[in-house]
């Protein structure tokens, strides 16, 4: 039986164990999957210990994705490009392969929802690990991306880094004051603290779709804010979570599980 885990801080809320158990049941694969609360100062030691004791794969969540990128011995092309790792697979030679399945999971969910097309104009708020993982698939799909962040220099630096891969620019939050985007994605962790990014409500219209990478029972603070300002097309990151987990499952087991029944089950649990 394979040993797998998700590492994060906080981690109690994580749905990853139940998602992977549902995938395992679907595919007839035996596995053990746990959640591990890694102390911020000791993340690498906890991860090493897990793999030394027979761990075969790990998911990495906040706030460790960029540190996991530094920790692994090999990287997939998409992990190399985005500079963050959310999935690790132990290879036969005991080396660790780092991948990033966040963006693939996000794009899959946005397509499922009908929120995105190859020419979509997208505003992405945030310049951390979650955003890093999301950018490559969206740019490869042909989207036109504007990046903003509370600390603008971070958005500027990230946009510059990804500029060779497609249409991407950065703009300060205070300059974003009109409903020019088809889709607005909140890639910040503001919702964890019950907060919203400091963006102008002028960005919203009935034609705008809003997506929050964070999820909770009911609408997230960002989605509530959007709904108050005419937005009807709203979705949280639960579908992205299941999508990225499916691609992680494929990296470990070589099979892509069905997403829809798992998503349905999780929504039921949250309600």
C-alpha positions as a Markdown table, in Angstrom:
| # | Residue | x | y | z |
|---|---|---|---|---|
| 1 | Unk | 0.0 | 0.0 | 0.0 |
| 2 | Unk | 1.5 | 3.4 | -1.1 |
| 3 | Unk | 2.0 | 6.1 | 1.5 |
| 4 | Unk | 1.0 | 9.7 | 0.5 |
| 5 | Unk | 0.4 | 12.9 | 2.4 |
| 6 | Unk | -0.4 | 16.6 | 2.1 |
| 7 | Unk | 1.9 | 19.1 | 3.9 |
| 8 | Unk | 0.7 | 22.6 | 4.9 |
| 9 | Unk | 0.3 | 25.0 | 7.8 |
| 10 | Unk | -2.6 | 25.3 | 8.6 |
| 11 | Unk | -3.8 | 21.9 | 7.3 |
| 12 | Unk | -6.8 | 20.8 | 9.4 |
| 13 | Unk | -9.3 | 22.1 | 6.7 |
| 14 | Unk | -7.6 | 20.1 | 3.9 |
| 15 | Unk | -9.9 | 17.9 | 1.7 |
| 16 | Unk | -7.0 | 16.2 | 0.0 |
| 17 | Unk | -7.2 | 12.9 | 2.0 |
| 18 | Unk | -10.9 | 12.4 | 1.2 |
| 19 | Unk | -10.3 | 13.4 | -2.5 |
| 20 | Unk | -7.5 | 10.9 | -2.9 |
| 21 | Unk | -9.4 | 8.1 | -1.1 |
| 22 | Unk | -12.4 | 8.7 | -3.5 |
| 23 | Unk | -10.0 | 8.5 | -6.5 |
| 24 | Unk | -8.4 | 5.3 | -5.0 |
| 25 | Unk | -11.8 | 3.7 | -4.7 |
| 26 | Unk | -12.7 | 4.7 | -8.2 |
| 27 | Unk | -9.5 | 3.2 | -9.7 |
| 28 | Unk | -9.1 | 0.2 | -7.4 |
| 29 | Unk | -5.7 | 1.5 | -6.1 |
| 30 | Unk | -4.7 | 0.8 | -2.4 |
| 31 | Unk | -3.2 | 3.8 | -0.7 |
| 32 | Unk | -2.8 | 5.5 | 2.6 |
| 33 | Unk | -3.1 | 9.3 | 2.6 |
| 34 | Unk | -2.6 | 11.6 | 5.6 |
| 35 | Unk | -2.4 | 15.3 | 6.4 |
| 36 | Unk | 0.8 | 16.6 | 8.0 |
| 37 | Unk | 1.0 | 19.9 | 9.8 |
| 38 | Unk | 4.6 | 21.0 | 9.2 |
| 39 | Unk | 6.0 | 23.7 | 11.4 |
| 40 | Unk | 7.0 | 26.7 | 9.3 |
| 41 | Unk | 10.6 | 26.6 | 10.5 |
| 42 | Unk | 10.9 | 22.8 | 10.0 |
| 43 | Unk | 9.0 | 22.0 | 6.8 |
| 44 | Unk | 12.0 | 20.5 | 5.0 |
| 45 | Unk | 12.9 | 18.2 | 7.9 |
| 46 | Unk | 9.3 | 16.9 | 8.1 |
| 47 | Unk | 9.2 | 16.3 | 4.3 |
| 48 | Unk | 12.6 | 14.5 | 4.4 |
| 49 | Unk | 11.4 | 12.3 | 7.3 |
| 50 | Unk | 8.2 | 11.3 | 5.4 |
| 51 | Unk | 10.1 | 10.2 | 2.3 |
| 52 | Unk | 12.8 | 8.4 | 4.4 |
| 53 | Unk | 10.0 | 6.4 | 6.1 |
| 54 | Unk | 8.6 | 5.1 | 2.8 |
| 55 | Unk | 6.5 | 8.0 | 1.5 |
| 56 | Unk | 5.9 | 7.8 | -2.2 |
| 57 | Unk | 4.2 | 11.1 | -3.0 |
| 58 | Unk | 3.3 | 14.3 | -1.3 |
| 59 | Unk | 1.0 | 17.3 | -2.0 |
| 60 | Unk | 2.3 | 20.7 | -0.9 |
| 61 | Unk | 0.0 | 23.5 | 0.1 |
| 62 | Unk | 0.3 | 27.0 | 1.7 |
| 63 | Unk | 2.8 | 28.3 | 2.6 |
| 64 | Unk | 5.4 | 25.8 | 1.3 |
| 65 | Unk | 5.1 | 25.6 | -2.5 |
| 66 | Unk | 8.1 | 27.8 | -3.2 |
| 67 | Unk | 10.2 | 26.0 | -0.6 |
| 68 | Unk | 9.3 | 22.7 | -2.0 |
| 69 | Unk | 10.6 | 24.0 | -5.4 |
| 70 | Unk | 14.0 | 24.5 | -3.7 |
| 71 | Unk | 13.8 | 21.1 | -1.9 |
| 72 | Unk | 13.3 | 18.6 | -4.8 |
| 73 | Unk | 16.1 | 17.1 | -6.9 |
| 74 | Unk | 14.3 | 17.2 | -10.3 |
| 75 | Unk | 11.5 | 19.3 | -11.8 |
| 76 | Unk | 8.9 | 18.9 | -14.5 |
| 77 | Unk | 8.9 | 21.7 | -17.1 |
| 78 | Unk | 5.8 | 23.3 | -15.7 |
| 79 | Unk | 7.2 | 23.3 | -12.1 |
| 80 | Unk | 10.5 | 24.8 | -13.4 |
| 81 | Unk | 8.6 | 27.5 | -15.3 |
| 82 | Unk | 6.4 | 28.6 | -12.4 |
| 83 | Unk | 8.9 | 28.3 | -9.6 |
| 84 | Unk | 6.5 | 26.5 | -7.2 |
| 85 | Unk | 5.9 | 22.8 | -6.5 |
| 86 | Unk | 2.6 | 21.4 | -5.3 |
| 87 | Unk | 3.2 | 17.7 | -6.0 |
| 88 | Unk | 6.2 | 15.5 | -5.3 |
| 89 | Unk | 6.8 | 12.0 | -6.5 |
| 90 | Unk | 9.6 | 9.7 | -5.2 |
| 91 | Unk | 11.5 | 8.2 | -8.1 |
| 92 | Unk | 13.1 | 4.7 | -8.2 |
| 93 | Unk | 16.5 | 6.2 | -7.5 |
| 94 | Unk | 15.2 | 7.9 | -4.3 |
| 95 | Unk | 15.4 | 11.3 | -6.0 |
| 96 | Unk | 12.4 | 13.5 | -5.7 |
| 97 | Unk | 10.5 | 14.9 | -8.7 |
| 98 | Unk | 8.6 | 18.2 | -8.2 |
| 99 | Unk | 5.6 | 19.1 | -10.4 |
| 100 | Unk | 2.9 | 21.8 | -10.3 |
| 101 | Unk | -0.6 | 20.6 | -11.2 |
| 102 | Unk | -2.4 | 23.8 | -9.9 |
| 103 | Unk | -2.6 | 25.5 | -13.3 |
| 104 | Unk | -3.8 | 22.4 | -15.1 |
| 105 | Unk | -6.5 | 21.9 | -12.4 |
| 106 | Unk | -7.5 | 25.6 | -12.6 |
| 107 | Unk | -7.8 | 25.6 | -16.4 |
| 108 | Unk | -9.8 | 22.3 | -16.4 |
| 109 | Unk | -12.3 | 23.8 | -13.9 |
| 110 | Unk | -12.6 | 27.1 | -15.8 |
| 111 | Unk | -13.4 | 25.2 | -19.0 |
| 112 | Unk | -15.9 | 23.0 | -17.1 |
| 113 | Unk | -17.6 | 26.2 | -15.9 |
| 114 | Unk | -17.5 | 28.0 | -19.3 |
| 115 | Unk | -15.6 | 30.9 | -17.7 |
| 116 | Unk | -12.7 | 30.9 | -20.2 |
| 117 | Unk | -12.0 | 30.9 | -23.9 |
| 118 | Unk | -8.6 | 31.3 | -25.7 |
| 119 | Unk | -9.1 | 35.0 | -26.1 |
| 120 | Unk | -10.3 | 35.8 | -22.6 |
| 121 | Unk | -9.1 | 39.0 | -20.9 |
| 122 | Unk | -8.2 | 37.9 | -17.3 |
| 123 | Unk | -7.3 | 39.8 | -14.2 |
| 124 | Unk | -5.3 | 37.8 | -11.7 |
| 125 | Unk | -5.0 | 39.2 | -8.2 |
| 126 | Unk | -2.0 | 38.0 | -6.2 |
| 127 | Unk | 1.6 | 37.1 | -7.0 |
| 128 | Unk | 2.3 | 34.2 | -4.7 |
| 129 | Unk | 2.7 | 30.4 | -5.3 |
| 130 | Unk | -0.9 | 29.9 | -6.3 |
| 131 | Unk | -0.7 | 32.5 | -9.0 |
| 132 | Unk | 2.7 | 31.2 | -10.2 |
| 133 | Unk | 1.1 | 27.8 | -10.8 |
| 134 | Unk | -1.9 | 29.2 | -12.6 |
| 135 | Unk | -0.2 | 31.4 | -15.2 |
| 136 | Unk | 1.5 | 28.9 | -17.6 |
| 137 | Unk | -1.6 | 26.9 | -18.7 |
| 138 | Unk | -3.7 | 30.2 | -19.1 |
| 139 | Unk | -1.0 | 31.8 | -21.2 |
| 140 | Unk | -0.6 | 28.6 | -23.3 |
| 141 | Unk | -4.4 | 28.6 | -23.8 |
| 142 | Unk | -4.1 | 32.0 | -25.4 |
| 143 | Unk | -5.6 | 34.2 | -22.6 |
| 144 | Unk | -4.6 | 37.9 | -22.2 |
| 145 | Unk | -3.5 | 38.3 | -18.6 |
| 146 | Unk | -3.2 | 41.4 | -16.3 |
| 147 | Unk | -1.5 | 40.8 | -13.0 |
| 148 | Unk | -2.0 | 42.9 | -9.9 |
| 149 | Unk | -0.9 | 42.6 | -6.3 |
| 150 | Unk | -1.0 | 44.6 | -3.1 |
| 151 | Unk | 2.8 | 44.8 | -3.3 |
| 152 | Unk | 3.0 | 45.9 | -7.0 |
| 153 | Unk | 6.7 | 45.1 | -7.5 |
| 154 | Unk | 5.9 | 41.4 | -7.0 |
| 155 | Unk | 3.3 | 41.5 | -9.8 |
| 156 | Unk | 5.7 | 43.4 | -12.0 |
| 157 | Unk | 8.5 | 40.9 | -11.5 |
| 158 | Unk | 6.2 | 37.9 | -12.1 |
| 159 | Unk | 4.7 | 39.4 | -15.3 |
| 160 | Unk | 8.2 | 40.1 | -16.6 |
| 161 | Unk | 9.2 | 36.5 | -15.8 |
| 162 | Unk | 6.3 | 35.1 | -17.7 |
| 163 | Unk | 6.2 | 37.6 | -20.6 |
| 164 | Unk | 8.1 | 35.3 | -23.0 |
| 165 | Unk | 5.3 | 32.7 | -22.7 |
| 166 | Unk | 2.3 | 34.8 | -23.8 |
| 167 | Unk | 0.3 | 38.1 | -23.3 |
| 168 | Unk | 0.8 | 39.3 | -19.8 |
| 169 | Unk | 1.2 | 42.7 | -18.2 |
| 170 | Unk | 1.1 | 44.1 | -14.6 |
| 171 | Unk | -0.9 | 47.1 | -13.3 |
| 172 | Unk | -1.2 | 48.6 | -9.9 |
| 173 | Unk | -4.5 | 47.9 | -8.1 |
| 174 | Unk | -5.4 | 51.6 | -7.9 |
| 175 | Unk | -5.2 | 51.9 | -11.7 |
| 176 | Unk | -7.8 | 49.2 | -12.2 |
| 177 | Unk | -11.1 | 51.1 | -12.3 |
| 178 | Unk | -13.2 | 49.8 | -15.2 |
| 179 | Unk | -15.0 | 46.6 | -16.1 |
| 180 | Unk | -12.6 | 45.5 | -18.9 |
| 181 | Unk | -12.1 | 41.9 | -17.9 |
| 182 | Unk | -14.0 | 38.8 | -18.9 |
| 183 | Unk | -12.8 | 36.9 | -15.8 |
| 184 | Unk | -11.3 | 38.0 | -12.4 |
| 185 | Unk | -9.3 | 35.4 | -10.5 |
| 186 | Unk | -8.5 | 35.9 | -6.8 |
| 187 | Unk | -5.2 | 34.1 | -6.3 |
| 188 | Unk | -4.5 | 35.6 | -2.8 |
| 189 | Unk | -5.1 | 33.9 | 0.5 |
| 190 | Unk | -7.2 | 36.9 | 1.8 |
| 191 | Unk | -10.3 | 34.7 | 2.2 |
| 192 | Unk | -8.5 | 32.6 | 4.9 |
| 193 | Unk | -8.6 | 35.6 | 7.2 |
| 194 | Unk | -12.1 | 36.6 | 6.0 |
| 195 | Unk | -10.8 | 39.6 | 4.0 |
| 196 | Unk | -11.0 | 40.7 | 0.4 |
| 197 | Unk | -8.3 | 42.2 | -1.9 |
| 198 | Unk | -8.5 | 46.0 | -2.1 |
| 199 | Unk | -9.8 | 46.2 | -5.6 |
| 200 | Unk | -12.3 | 48.7 | -7.0 |
| 201 | Unk | -16.0 | 47.5 | -7.4 |
| 202 | Unk | -15.9 | 49.3 | -10.8 |
| 203 | Unk | -14.1 | 46.2 | -12.1 |
| 204 | Unk | -17.3 | 44.2 | -11.9 |
| 205 | Unk | -20.2 | 44.0 | -14.3 |
| 206 | Unk | -23.0 | 41.4 | -15.2 |
| 207 | Unk | -20.7 | 40.2 | -18.0 |
| 208 | Unk | -17.8 | 39.5 | -15.6 |
| 209 | Unk | -17.1 | 36.0 | -14.2 |
| 210 | Unk | -15.3 | 35.8 | -10.8 |
| 211 | Unk | -13.3 | 32.9 | -9.5 |
| 212 | Unk | -11.7 | 32.5 | -6.1 |
| 213 | Unk | -8.9 | 29.9 | -5.7 |
| 214 | Unk | -9.9 | 29.8 | -2.0 |
| 215 | Unk | -13.1 | 27.8 | -1.1 |
| 216 | Unk | -15.3 | 27.5 | 2.0 |
| 217 | Unk | -18.9 | 26.6 | 2.9 |
| 218 | Unk | -21.0 | 29.3 | 1.2 |
| 219 | Unk | -19.5 | 32.2 | -0.8 |
| 220 | Unk | -16.0 | 33.3 | 0.0 |
| 221 | Unk | -15.5 | 37.0 | 1.0 |
| 222 | Unk | -14.3 | 37.9 | -2.5 |
| 223 | Unk | -17.2 | 36.2 | -4.2 |
| 224 | Unk | -19.7 | 37.9 | -1.8 |
| 225 | Unk | -18.1 | 41.2 | -2.7 |
| 226 | Unk | -18.5 | 40.5 | -6.4 |
| 227 | Unk | -22.1 | 39.3 | -6.0 |
| 228 | Unk | -23.0 | 42.6 | -4.2 |
| 229 | Unk | -21.7 | 44.4 | -7.4 |
| 230 | Unk | -23.9 | 42.6 | -10.1 |
| 231 | Unk | -21.7 | 39.5 | -10.7 |
| 232 | Unk | -23.7 | 36.4 | -11.3 |
| 233 | Unk | -21.0 | 34.0 | -12.6 |
| 234 | Unk | -19.3 | 33.0 | -9.4 |
| 235 | Unk | -17.1 | 29.9 | -8.5 |
| 236 | Unk | -14.7 | 29.0 | -5.7 |
| 237 | Unk | -11.6 | 26.9 | -5.9 |
| 238 | Unk | -13.1 | 23.5 | -5.0 |
| 239 | Unk | -13.1 | 22.4 | -8.6 |
| 240 | Unk | -9.5 | 23.5 | -9.0 |
| 241 | Unk | -8.6 | 21.5 | -5.9 |
| 242 | Unk | -10.2 | 18.4 | -7.3 |
| 243 | Unk | -8.6 | 19.0 | -10.7 |
| 244 | Unk | -5.1 | 19.5 | -9.4 |
| 245 | Unk | -5.5 | 16.4 | -7.2 |
| 246 | Unk | -6.5 | 14.4 | -10.3 |
| 247 | Unk | -3.3 | 15.4 | -12.1 |
| 248 | Unk | -1.3 | 14.7 | -9.0 |
| 249 | Unk | -2.9 | 11.2 | -8.8 |
| 250 | Unk | -2.0 | 10.7 | -12.5 |
| 251 | Unk | 1.7 | 11.6 | -11.7 |
| 252 | Unk | 1.8 | 9.0 | -8.9 |
| 253 | Unk | -0.4 | 6.2 | -10.4 |
| 254 | Unk | -0.4 | 6.7 | -14.1 |
| 255 | Unk | -4.2 | 7.0 | -14.4 |
| 256 | Unk | -6.5 | 10.1 | -14.4 |
| 257 | Unk | -9.6 | 9.7 | -12.2 |
| 258 | Unk | -13.0 | 11.1 | -12.8 |
| 259 | Unk | -13.5 | 14.5 | -11.3 |
| 260 | Unk | -17.3 | 15.1 | -11.5 |
| 261 | Unk | -18.4 | 12.5 | -8.9 |
| 262 | Unk | -15.8 | 13.6 | -6.4 |
| 263 | Unk | -16.7 | 17.3 | -6.8 |
| 264 | Unk | -20.4 | 16.4 | -6.3 |
| 265 | Unk | -19.6 | 14.5 | -3.1 |
| 266 | Unk | -17.4 | 17.4 | -1.7 |
| 267 | Unk | -20.1 | 20.0 | -2.5 |
| 268 | Unk | -22.6 | 17.8 | -0.6 |
| 269 | Unk | -20.2 | 17.7 | 2.4 |
| 270 | Unk | -19.7 | 21.4 | 2.4 |
| 271 | Unk | -23.4 | 22.1 | 2.3 |
